[in-house]
Amino acid sequence: DVTSNNITSDGAESIAEVIKSNSSLQTLLLGEDCEWLKRENDQGVADNQVLSSKICTNENTSVGIANIENRYLMALLHHIKAGTKFCGPQFVTLYTFNFLITKVGSYYQKSNKFISILKSRYLVKSNYNKLQSKGAIIISKALADIDSLQVLSMENNDIDDEAADHIAAALANNAGIKQLWLGENHFTTAGVSTIIESLKAHTFLKQLFKQFANLLFQVTQKSITSAPDISSQQTGTDSFGHALEVIDLSKCKLSLRTAHDISVVLSKNKNIKQVWLEGNSLSSKGIAIICDSLVNCTELSILSLRDNNLMEHAADSLSEALVNKVELQQLYLGNNQFGDIGTIKLSSSLSTTTGLHTLDLMNNQISEVAADQLSSAITNCSRLEQLYLGDNMLRSTGAIKVVRALQACSSTLKVLGLSNNGIGSDELAATEISRAVGNTELLTILLLDDNEFSVDGVRMITKAVSQLDYMMIYSITGNRMMIDEDVKDELRAVMAAKQPTDCVMYL
């Protein structure tokens, strides 16, 4: 694991030598840990070093929290709301917690056990690698000489088509590959197709042949006295499929041609668990092709199709693919254009994904028209931990229906995002949100900025938030009624009286 170490092509030779001297290598991690920490965004924050330089502790702050400049906190919130991923099953919210804990220091000395666990388990790294094609080629040539590789991570390394043939050759010789992370590089359709072709060539018989060939070699070399038990070794799926469990081709400029190729790979890997295809503008037609194979991927746990220009027509094929996906835990569909019709279609399938932990439908032109069906789906997701519905058009009517449905997951919900939805034109919305928030046991992030709450509405919600044990980020800025400094001081006092010192409140 040499993720996030500023490695360039100059260091590739050394890594290649390590690979050559470890012929049984199974996992090679050369990508990054946390993409938002290095990515330039609208607020001009390039990485966590720049961000941390703008954070200071302020003992005069009435709530006793870190005093973070507005635009940098908003940068933080931007990435939380976007559900930005990194290489692994956890997401940016956990890294955000850890980032605040690590950088603000003394204010968290008396933090609760929940915070301590996060701090001990998650590590923020600011650097990332830049192998480029030259380094990727060197490493791929070394990988082509082994056949044991199961996990390869080279995402965000400035790799282009020049390295595609060599990566494909490495994958072709490693038929037991389980996880492939190549997102956010500079491949074109041709490069991606070349790589996917090598995955399509993997077969169950090829994997089985390799195992028996290795066994025969051991026997003939008299290195063992009896045949080993290979029943537990990975030989593909029960239906003679492949071993691939994770594929990440995010932001790889995929086309309809590559959609067909990906569909073939998925059809032969029915036990695949994670599919990352965000940021590819695949359109409804491309997603329909891929969904034809996803229908049979019964063990799918993570699916990310954010930012793919998907409209309501895509919801038909996607809904069919999602039906009864009881293993599905994280679904990212933000920054598309499903609208009300598409959301209603999706909601019928989401009602059957009862194991869902994270649902992202941000920025999808969803209004109160689809609120009934969406709320019904949420009611069936009793394990929901993160719900992102910001930048839609729910209004008060739709938001009320959604937050009432959260009663079903009140014991598990940790993140709720309802920013920029036109909520709060009447007091009922604030009342219902306060009630829903107050009923939660683990809520940690609440995003209600850019709505239309009145001052009394903000007071009501803030009082409910102040009672929560694990709240860390509470944002309710940019609302219809300007909150003067006296009211802000009042709200800070409410929080200070009840909250531990590890909550960042943005008014």
Coordinates of C-alpha atoms in Angstrom, one line a residue:
D1 CA 0.0 0.0 0.0
V2 CA 1.7 3.2 -1.2
T3 CA -1.4 5.3 -1.8
S4 CA -1.1 9.0 -1.5
N5 CA 2.7 9.3 -1.4
N6 CA 3.5 11.7 -4.2
I7 CA 5.0 8.9 -6.3
T8 CA 5.8 9.8 -9.9
S9 CA 7.1 7.7 -12.8
D10 CA 10.6 8.0 -11.3
G11 CA 9.5 5.7 -8.4
A12 CA 7.9 3.1 -10.6
E13 CA 11.1 1.1 -11.3
S14 CA 11.5 0.5 -7.6
I15 CA 7.9 -0.6 -7.2
A16 CA 8.3 -2.9 -10.2
E17 CA 11.3 -4.5 -8.6
V18 CA 9.3 -5.2 -5.5
I19 CA 6.5 -6.8 -7.6
K20 CA 9.0 -9.0 -9.4
S21 CA 10.5 -10.3 -6.2
N22 CA 7.0 -11.0 -4.7
S23 CA 5.4 -13.4 -7.2
S24 CA 2.5 -14.1 -4.9
L25 CA 1.5 -10.4 -4.6
Q26 CA -2.3 -10.1 -4.2
T27 CA -2.9 -6.4 -3.5
L28 CA -1.3 -3.3 -5.0
L29 CA -2.6 0.1 -4.0
L30 CA -1.1 3.0 -5.9
G31 CA -4.1 5.4 -6.0
E32 CA -5.4 7.9 -3.5
D33 CA -7.3 7.7 -0.2
C34 CA -9.6 10.7 -0.2
E35 CA -10.3 12.6 -3.4
W36 CA -11.9 15.7 -2.0
L37 CA -8.8 16.7 -0.1
K38 CA -6.8 17.4 -3.2
R39 CA -9.4 18.5 -5.7
E40 CA -9.8 22.1 -6.6
N41 CA -13.4 23.3 -6.1
D42 CA -15.5 26.4 -6.4
Q43 CA -14.1 27.9 -3.1
G44 CA -10.5 27.5 -4.3
V45 CA -9.4 24.9 -1.8
A46 CA -6.8 22.8 -3.4
D47 CA -6.0 20.3 -0.6
N48 CA -6.3 19.8 3.1
Q49 CA -3.0 21.7 3.8
V50 CA -4.5 24.8 2.4
L51 CA -7.7 24.2 4.3
S52 CA -6.0 23.5 7.6
S53 CA -4.0 26.7 7.3
K54 CA -7.3 28.6 7.5
I55 CA -8.5 26.8 10.6
C56 CA -7.8 28.1 14.0
T57 CA -9.1 27.6 17.5
N58 CA -10.9 30.5 19.1
E59 CA -11.4 30.3 22.9
N60 CA -13.8 33.3 22.7
T61 CA -16.2 31.4 20.5
S62 CA -19.4 31.0 22.6
V63 CA -19.9 27.5 21.5
G64 CA -16.3 26.6 22.1
I65 CA -15.7 25.2 18.6
A66 CA -13.3 25.7 15.8
N67 CA -13.6 29.1 14.1
I68 CA -13.5 28.3 10.4
E69 CA -13.7 31.0 7.8
N70 CA -17.0 30.8 6.0
R71 CA -15.8 29.9 2.5
Y72 CA -13.7 27.1 3.8
L73 CA -16.5 25.6 5.9
M74 CA -18.7 25.8 2.8
A75 CA -16.0 24.0 0.8
L76 CA -16.2 21.3 3.5
L77 CA -20.0 21.1 3.3
H78 CA -19.9 21.1 -0.5
H79 CA -18.0 17.8 -0.5
I80 CA -20.1 16.3 2.3
K81 CA -23.2 17.1 0.3
A82 CA -21.7 15.7 -2.9
G83 CA -21.1 12.3 -1.2
T84 CA -17.6 12.3 -2.6
K85 CA -16.1 8.9 -2.5
F86 CA -12.6 7.5 -2.0
C87 CA -11.1 4.0 -2.6
G88 CA -13.0 2.0 -0.1
P89 CA -16.4 1.4 1.6
Q90 CA -16.4 4.5 3.8
F91 CA -17.1 8.0 2.5
V92 CA -16.1 11.6 2.9
T93 CA -18.3 12.3 5.9
L94 CA -16.0 10.1 8.0
Y95 CA -12.9 11.8 6.6
T96 CA -14.5 15.1 7.4
F97 CA -15.1 14.1 11.0
N98 CA -11.5 13.0 11.3
F99 CA -10.2 16.1 9.6
L100 CA -11.9 18.4 12.0
I101 CA -10.8 16.2 15.0
T102 CA -7.2 16.1 13.8
K103 CA -6.8 19.7 12.9
V104 CA -8.6 21.4 15.8
G105 CA -7.0 19.3 18.4
S106 CA -7.4 20.6 21.9
Y107 CA -11.2 21.2 21.6
Y108 CA -11.7 17.5 21.1
Q109 CA -9.8 16.2 24.1
K110 CA -13.0 15.4 25.9
S111 CA -14.8 14.1 22.8
N112 CA -17.2 11.2 23.2
K113 CA -16.4 7.6 22.3
F114 CA -18.0 7.9 18.9
I115 CA -15.5 10.6 17.9
S116 CA -12.5 8.6 19.3
I117 CA -13.4 5.6 17.3
L118 CA -13.5 7.7 14.1
K119 CA -10.2 9.2 14.9
S120 CA -8.5 5.9 15.5
R121 CA -9.9 4.2 12.4
Y122 CA -9.7 6.8 9.7
L123 CA -6.6 8.7 8.6
V124 CA -6.5 11.7 6.4
K125 CA -3.8 11.9 3.7
S126 CA -3.2 15.0 1.6
N127 CA -0.8 13.7 -1.0
Y128 CA -1.6 11.5 -4.1
N129 CA 0.4 9.8 -6.7
K130 CA 1.3 10.9 -10.3
L131 CA 2.5 7.8 -12.0
Q132 CA 1.4 8.9 -15.4
S133 CA 1.5 6.5 -18.3
K134 CA 5.2 6.0 -18.1
G135 CA 5.0 4.8 -14.5
A136 CA 1.9 2.7 -15.1
I137 CA 3.6 0.9 -18.0
I138 CA 6.6 0.0 -15.9
I139 CA 4.5 -1.4 -13.1
S140 CA 2.1 -3.1 -15.5
K141 CA 5.0 -5.0 -17.2
A142 CA 6.0 -6.3 -13.8
L143 CA 2.4 -7.3 -13.0
A144 CA 2.2 -9.2 -16.3
D145 CA 4.8 -11.6 -14.9
I146 CA 2.6 -12.7 -11.9
D147 CA -0.8 -14.3 -11.8
S148 CA -1.8 -13.8 -8.2
L149 CA -3.1 -10.2 -8.2
Q150 CA -6.5 -9.7 -6.7
V151 CA -6.7 -5.9 -6.1
L152 CA -5.2 -3.2 -8.3
S153 CA -5.7 0.5 -7.5
M154 CA -4.3 3.1 -9.8
E155 CA -7.0 5.8 -9.8
N156 CA -6.2 9.4 -10.3
N157 CA -2.7 9.0 -11.6
D158 CA -2.8 11.0 -14.9
I159 CA -2.7 7.7 -16.9
D160 CA -3.8 7.9 -20.5
D161 CA -4.3 5.4 -23.4
E162 CA -0.5 5.0 -23.8
A163 CA -0.6 2.6 -20.8
A164 CA -3.9 0.8 -21.7
D165 CA -2.3 -2.1 -23.6
H166 CA 0.1 -2.8 -20.8
I167 CA -2.6 -2.6 -18.1
A168 CA -4.7 -4.9 -20.2
A169 CA -1.8 -7.4 -20.5
A170 CA -1.3 -7.3 -16.7
L171 CA -5.0 -8.0 -16.1
A172 CA -5.1 -10.7 -18.8
N173 CA -2.5 -12.7 -16.8
N174 CA -4.3 -12.2 -13.5
A175 CA -7.6 -13.9 -14.0
G176 CA -8.4 -13.8 -10.3
I177 CA -8.6 -10.0 -10.2
K178 CA -11.3 -9.0 -7.7
Q179 CA -11.0 -5.2 -7.5
L180 CA -10.0 -2.8 -10.2
W181 CA -9.8 0.9 -9.4
L182 CA -8.9 3.0 -12.5
G183 CA -11.2 6.0 -12.1
E184 CA -10.2 9.6 -12.8
N185 CA -7.4 9.1 -15.2
H186 CA -7.2 10.3 -18.8
F187 CA -8.3 7.3 -20.8
T188 CA -10.4 7.7 -24.0
T189 CA -13.0 5.2 -25.2
A190 CA -10.3 3.3 -27.0
G191 CA -8.1 2.9 -23.9
V192 CA -11.0 1.8 -21.7
S193 CA -12.2 -0.7 -24.3
T194 CA -8.7 -2.2 -24.4
I195 CA -8.7 -2.7 -20.7
I196 CA -12.2 -4.0 -20.5
E197 CA -11.5 -6.5 -23.3
S198 CA -8.9 -8.2 -21.0
L199 CA -11.5 -8.5 -18.3
K200 CA -14.0 -10.0 -20.8
A201 CA -11.4 -12.6 -21.7
H202 CA -11.3 -14.0 -18.1
T203 CA -13.2 -17.2 -17.7
F204 CA -13.9 -19.6 -14.9
L205 CA -12.1 -22.4 -16.8
K206 CA -9.0 -20.2 -17.1
Q207 CA -9.0 -19.6 -13.3
L208 CA -9.5 -23.2 -12.6
F209 CA -6.7 -24.2 -15.0
K210 CA -4.3 -21.9 -13.3
Q211 CA -5.1 -23.4 -9.9
F212 CA -4.6 -27.0 -11.1
A213 CA -1.4 -26.0 -13.0
N214 CA 0.0 -24.5 -9.8
L215 CA -1.1 -27.6 -7.9
L216 CA 0.6 -29.9 -10.5
F217 CA 3.8 -27.8 -10.3
Q218 CA 3.9 -28.2 -6.5
V219 CA 3.3 -32.0 -6.7
T220 CA 6.0 -32.5 -9.4
Q221 CA 8.4 -30.4 -7.3
K222 CA 7.6 -32.6 -4.3
S223 CA 7.1 -29.5 -2.2
I224 CA 4.0 -31.0 -0.7
T225 CA 3.2 -34.5 0.5
S226 CA -0.6 -34.4 -0.2
A227 CA -2.9 -32.4 -2.4
P228 CA -4.0 -29.2 -0.7
D229 CA -7.7 -28.3 -0.3
I230 CA -8.6 -25.7 -3.0
S231 CA -12.3 -25.8 -2.3
S232 CA -12.1 -22.4 -0.6
Q233 CA -10.1 -20.7 -3.3
Q234 CA -11.7 -18.2 -5.6
T235 CA -12.8 -20.0 -8.7
G236 CA -15.5 -17.6 -9.8
T237 CA -19.2 -17.6 -9.1
D238 CA -21.5 -20.5 -8.6
S239 CA -22.7 -20.0 -12.2
F240 CA -19.1 -20.3 -13.5
G241 CA -18.7 -16.5 -13.6
H242 CA -15.6 -14.4 -13.0
A243 CA -14.0 -13.3 -9.7
L244 CA -14.3 -9.5 -10.2
E245 CA -15.9 -7.8 -7.2
V246 CA -15.2 -4.1 -7.7
I247 CA -14.8 -2.0 -10.9
D248 CA -14.1 1.7 -10.8
L249 CA -14.2 3.5 -14.1
S250 CA -15.3 6.9 -12.8
K251 CA -14.7 9.9 -15.1
C252 CA -13.1 7.8 -17.8
K253 CA -15.1 9.3 -20.7
L254 CA -17.1 6.2 -21.3
S255 CA -19.2 5.9 -24.5
L256 CA -22.0 3.6 -25.8
R257 CA -19.2 1.3 -27.1
T258 CA -17.7 0.9 -23.7
A259 CA -21.2 0.6 -22.1
H260 CA -21.6 -2.6 -24.2
D261 CA -18.2 -3.8 -23.0
I262 CA -19.0 -3.1 -19.4
S263 CA -22.3 -4.9 -19.8
V264 CA -20.5 -8.0 -21.0
V265 CA -18.1 -7.9 -18.0
L266 CA -21.0 -7.5 -15.6
S267 CA -22.9 -10.3 -17.2
K268 CA -19.9 -12.7 -16.5
N269 CA -19.4 -11.3 -13.0
K270 CA -22.7 -11.8 -11.3
N271 CA -21.2 -11.6 -7.9
I272 CA -19.8 -8.2 -8.4
K273 CA -20.2 -6.0 -5.3
Q274 CA -19.2 -2.4 -6.3
V275 CA -19.7 -0.5 -9.6
W276 CA -18.3 3.0 -9.9
L277 CA -19.2 4.7 -13.1
E278 CA -19.9 8.3 -12.0
G279 CA -19.0 11.3 -14.1
N280 CA -19.1 9.7 -17.5
S281 CA -22.2 11.2 -19.2
L282 CA -23.3 7.8 -20.3
S283 CA -26.8 9.0 -21.0
S284 CA -30.0 7.0 -20.6
K285 CA -29.2 4.7 -23.5
G286 CA -25.8 3.8 -22.1
I287 CA -27.1 3.1 -18.6
A288 CA -29.9 1.0 -20.1
I289 CA -27.3 -1.3 -21.7
I290 CA -25.4 -1.6 -18.4
C291 CA -28.5 -2.2 -16.4
D292 CA -29.4 -5.2 -18.6
S293 CA -26.6 -7.0 -16.9
L294 CA -26.9 -5.4 -13.4
V295 CA -30.3 -7.1 -13.1
N296 CA -28.5 -10.4 -12.4
C297 CA -25.9 -8.9 -10.0
T298 CA -27.6 -10.1 -6.9
E299 CA -24.7 -9.2 -4.5
L300 CA -24.3 -5.6 -5.6
S301 CA -23.7 -3.4 -2.5
I302 CA -22.5 -0.1 -4.0
L303 CA -23.6 1.5 -7.3
S304 CA -22.5 5.0 -8.3
L305 CA -24.0 6.6 -11.4
R306 CA -23.7 10.3 -10.3
D307 CA -23.3 12.9 -13.0
N308 CA -24.2 10.8 -16.0
N309 CA -26.8 13.0 -17.7
L310 CA -29.6 10.5 -16.8
M311 CA -33.1 11.6 -17.5
E312 CA -36.5 10.1 -16.6
H313 CA -36.2 7.5 -19.4
A314 CA -33.2 5.9 -17.6
A315 CA -35.3 5.2 -14.6
D316 CA -37.1 2.4 -16.4
S317 CA -34.0 0.2 -16.8
L318 CA -32.5 1.3 -13.6
S319 CA -35.6 0.5 -11.6
E320 CA -35.7 -3.0 -13.1
A321 CA -32.0 -3.5 -12.1
L322 CA -32.6 -2.3 -8.5
V323 CA -35.6 -4.5 -7.7
N324 CA -35.0 -6.7 -4.7
K325 CA -31.4 -5.7 -4.4
V326 CA -31.4 -6.5 -0.7
E327 CA -27.6 -6.4 -0.5
L328 CA -27.4 -2.9 -1.9
Q329 CA -26.1 -0.5 0.8
Q330 CA -25.0 2.6 -1.1
L331 CA -26.7 4.2 -4.1
Y332 CA -25.4 7.4 -5.7
L333 CA -27.6 9.0 -8.4
G334 CA -27.0 12.7 -7.7
N335 CA -26.5 15.3 -10.4
N336 CA -28.7 13.7 -12.9
Q337 CA -32.1 14.8 -14.3
F338 CA -34.6 12.1 -13.2
G339 CA -37.3 14.6 -12.3
D340 CA -40.5 13.6 -10.7
I341 CA -41.5 10.9 -13.2
G342 CA -38.1 9.2 -13.0
T343 CA -38.0 9.5 -9.2
I344 CA -41.5 8.0 -8.9
K345 CA -40.3 5.0 -11.0
L346 CA -37.1 4.6 -9.0
S347 CA -39.0 4.8 -5.7
S348 CA -41.0 1.7 -6.4
S349 CA -37.7 -0.3 -6.7
L350 CA -36.1 1.5 -3.7
S351 CA -38.9 0.2 -1.6
T352 CA -37.4 -3.3 -2.1
T353 CA -33.8 -2.3 -1.3
T354 CA -34.4 -2.7 2.4
G355 CA -30.7 -2.9 3.3
L356 CA -29.9 0.6 1.9
H357 CA -27.5 2.7 4.1
T358 CA -26.8 5.7 1.8
L359 CA -29.1 7.3 -0.8
D360 CA -28.0 10.2 -2.9
L361 CA -30.6 11.9 -5.1
M362 CA -29.2 15.4 -5.0
N363 CA -29.8 17.8 -7.8
N364 CA -32.4 15.7 -9.7
Q365 CA -35.2 18.2 -10.2
I366 CA -37.4 16.4 -7.6
S367 CA -40.5 18.4 -6.4
E368 CA -43.3 17.7 -4.0
V369 CA -45.0 15.8 -6.8
A370 CA -42.8 12.8 -6.1
A371 CA -42.6 13.2 -2.4
D372 CA -45.3 10.6 -1.6
Q373 CA -43.6 7.8 -3.5
L374 CA -40.1 8.8 -2.3
S375 CA -41.3 8.9 1.3
S376 CA -42.9 5.5 1.0
A377 CA -39.5 4.1 -0.2
I378 CA -37.7 5.7 2.7
T379 CA -40.1 4.2 5.1
N380 CA -39.0 0.7 3.9
C381 CA -35.3 1.6 4.3
S382 CA -35.1 1.1 8.1
R383 CA -31.2 1.0 8.0
L384 CA -30.7 4.3 6.2
E385 CA -27.7 6.2 7.5
Q386 CA -27.2 8.9 4.9
L387 CA -29.8 10.7 2.9
Y388 CA -28.8 13.4 0.4
L389 CA -31.7 15.3 -1.2
G390 CA -30.2 18.8 -1.5
D391 CA -30.6 21.1 -4.5
N392 CA -34.1 19.8 -5.5
M393 CA -37.5 21.5 -5.3
L394 CA -39.3 19.6 -2.5
R395 CA -40.7 22.8 -0.9
S396 CA -42.2 22.6 2.5
T397 CA -45.0 20.1 1.4
G398 CA -42.5 17.6 0.1
A399 CA -40.0 18.0 2.9
I400 CA -42.6 17.4 5.5
K401 CA -43.5 14.1 3.9
V402 CA -39.9 13.1 3.7
V403 CA -38.9 13.9 7.3
R404 CA -42.0 12.1 8.6
A405 CA -40.8 9.0 6.8
L406 CA -37.5 9.2 8.6
Q407 CA -39.2 7.8 11.7
A408 CA -38.4 4.4 10.2
C409 CA -34.7 5.0 10.4
S410 CA -34.5 7.2 13.4
S411 CA -32.1 4.8 15.2
T412 CA -29.6 4.7 12.3
L413 CA -29.7 8.1 10.5
K414 CA -26.4 10.0 10.7
V415 CA -26.5 12.5 7.7
L416 CA -29.5 14.4 6.4
G417 CA -29.1 16.8 3.5
L418 CA -32.1 19.0 2.5
S419 CA -30.2 22.2 1.4
N420 CA -31.7 24.5 -1.3
N421 CA -35.2 23.0 -1.5
G422 CA -37.3 26.1 -0.8
I423 CA -38.3 24.7 2.6
G424 CA -39.7 26.7 5.4
S425 CA -42.3 29.1 4.0
D426 CA -44.6 28.1 6.9
E427 CA -43.8 27.1 10.4
L428 CA -45.1 23.5 9.9
A429 CA -42.0 22.5 8.0
A430 CA -39.7 23.7 10.8
T431 CA -41.9 21.9 13.4
E432 CA -41.8 18.6 11.5
I433 CA -38.0 18.8 10.9
S434 CA -37.5 19.6 14.5
R435 CA -39.5 16.6 15.6
A436 CA -37.8 14.3 13.1
V437 CA -34.3 15.6 14.2
G438 CA -35.2 15.2 17.8
N439 CA -36.2 11.6 17.3
T440 CA -32.9 10.5 15.8
E441 CA -30.3 8.8 17.9
L442 CA -27.1 9.2 15.9
L443 CA -27.6 12.2 13.7
T444 CA -24.2 13.8 13.0
I445 CA -24.6 16.1 10.0
L446 CA -27.6 18.3 9.2
L447 CA -27.6 20.5 6.1
L448 CA -30.5 22.9 5.8
D449 CA -28.8 25.9 4.2
D450 CA -30.3 28.0 1.4
N451 CA -34.0 27.4 2.3
E452 CA -36.7 29.8 3.5
F453 CA -36.9 29.3 7.3
S454 CA -38.0 32.1 9.4
V455 CA -36.0 33.2 12.5
D456 CA -38.5 31.3 14.7
G457 CA -38.1 28.3 12.5
V458 CA -34.4 28.4 12.9
R459 CA -34.8 28.7 16.6
M460 CA -37.0 25.7 16.7
I461 CA -34.6 23.5 14.7
T462 CA -31.6 24.7 16.6
K463 CA -33.2 23.8 19.9
A464 CA -33.8 20.2 18.6
V465 CA -30.2 20.0 17.3
S466 CA -28.8 21.1 20.6
Q467 CA -30.2 18.0 22.3
L468 CA -28.3 15.6 20.0
D469 CA -25.3 13.7 21.4
Y470 CA -23.3 13.2 18.2
M471 CA -24.0 16.4 16.1
M472 CA -20.8 17.6 14.4
I473 CA -21.9 19.8 11.5
Y474 CA -25.1 21.9 11.5
S475 CA -25.6 24.3 8.6
I476 CA -28.7 26.5 8.3
T477 CA -27.3 29.5 6.6
G478 CA -28.6 31.5 3.6
N479 CA -32.2 31.3 4.6
R480 CA -35.0 33.8 3.6
M481 CA -34.8 35.8 6.8
M482 CA -31.5 37.4 7.7
I483 CA -30.4 36.5 11.2
D484 CA -28.9 39.4 13.1
E485 CA -26.0 39.0 15.4
D486 CA -28.1 39.1 18.6
V487 CA -30.1 36.1 17.4
K488 CA -27.0 34.3 16.4
D489 CA -25.5 34.8 19.8
E490 CA -28.8 33.5 21.3
L491 CA -28.6 30.4 19.1
R492 CA -24.9 29.8 20.0
A493 CA -25.8 30.0 23.6
V494 CA -28.5 27.4 23.2
M495 CA -26.0 25.1 21.5
A496 CA -23.3 25.8 24.1
A497 CA -25.7 24.9 27.0
K498 CA -26.5 21.5 25.6
Q499 CA -23.9 20.5 23.0
P500 CA -20.4 19.1 23.6
T501 CA -17.7 21.3 22.0
D502 CA -17.3 19.3 18.8
C503 CA -20.2 20.7 16.8
V504 CA -19.6 23.3 14.0
M505 CA -22.7 25.4 13.6
Y506 CA -23.0 27.6 10.5
L507 CA -25.8 30.3 10.7

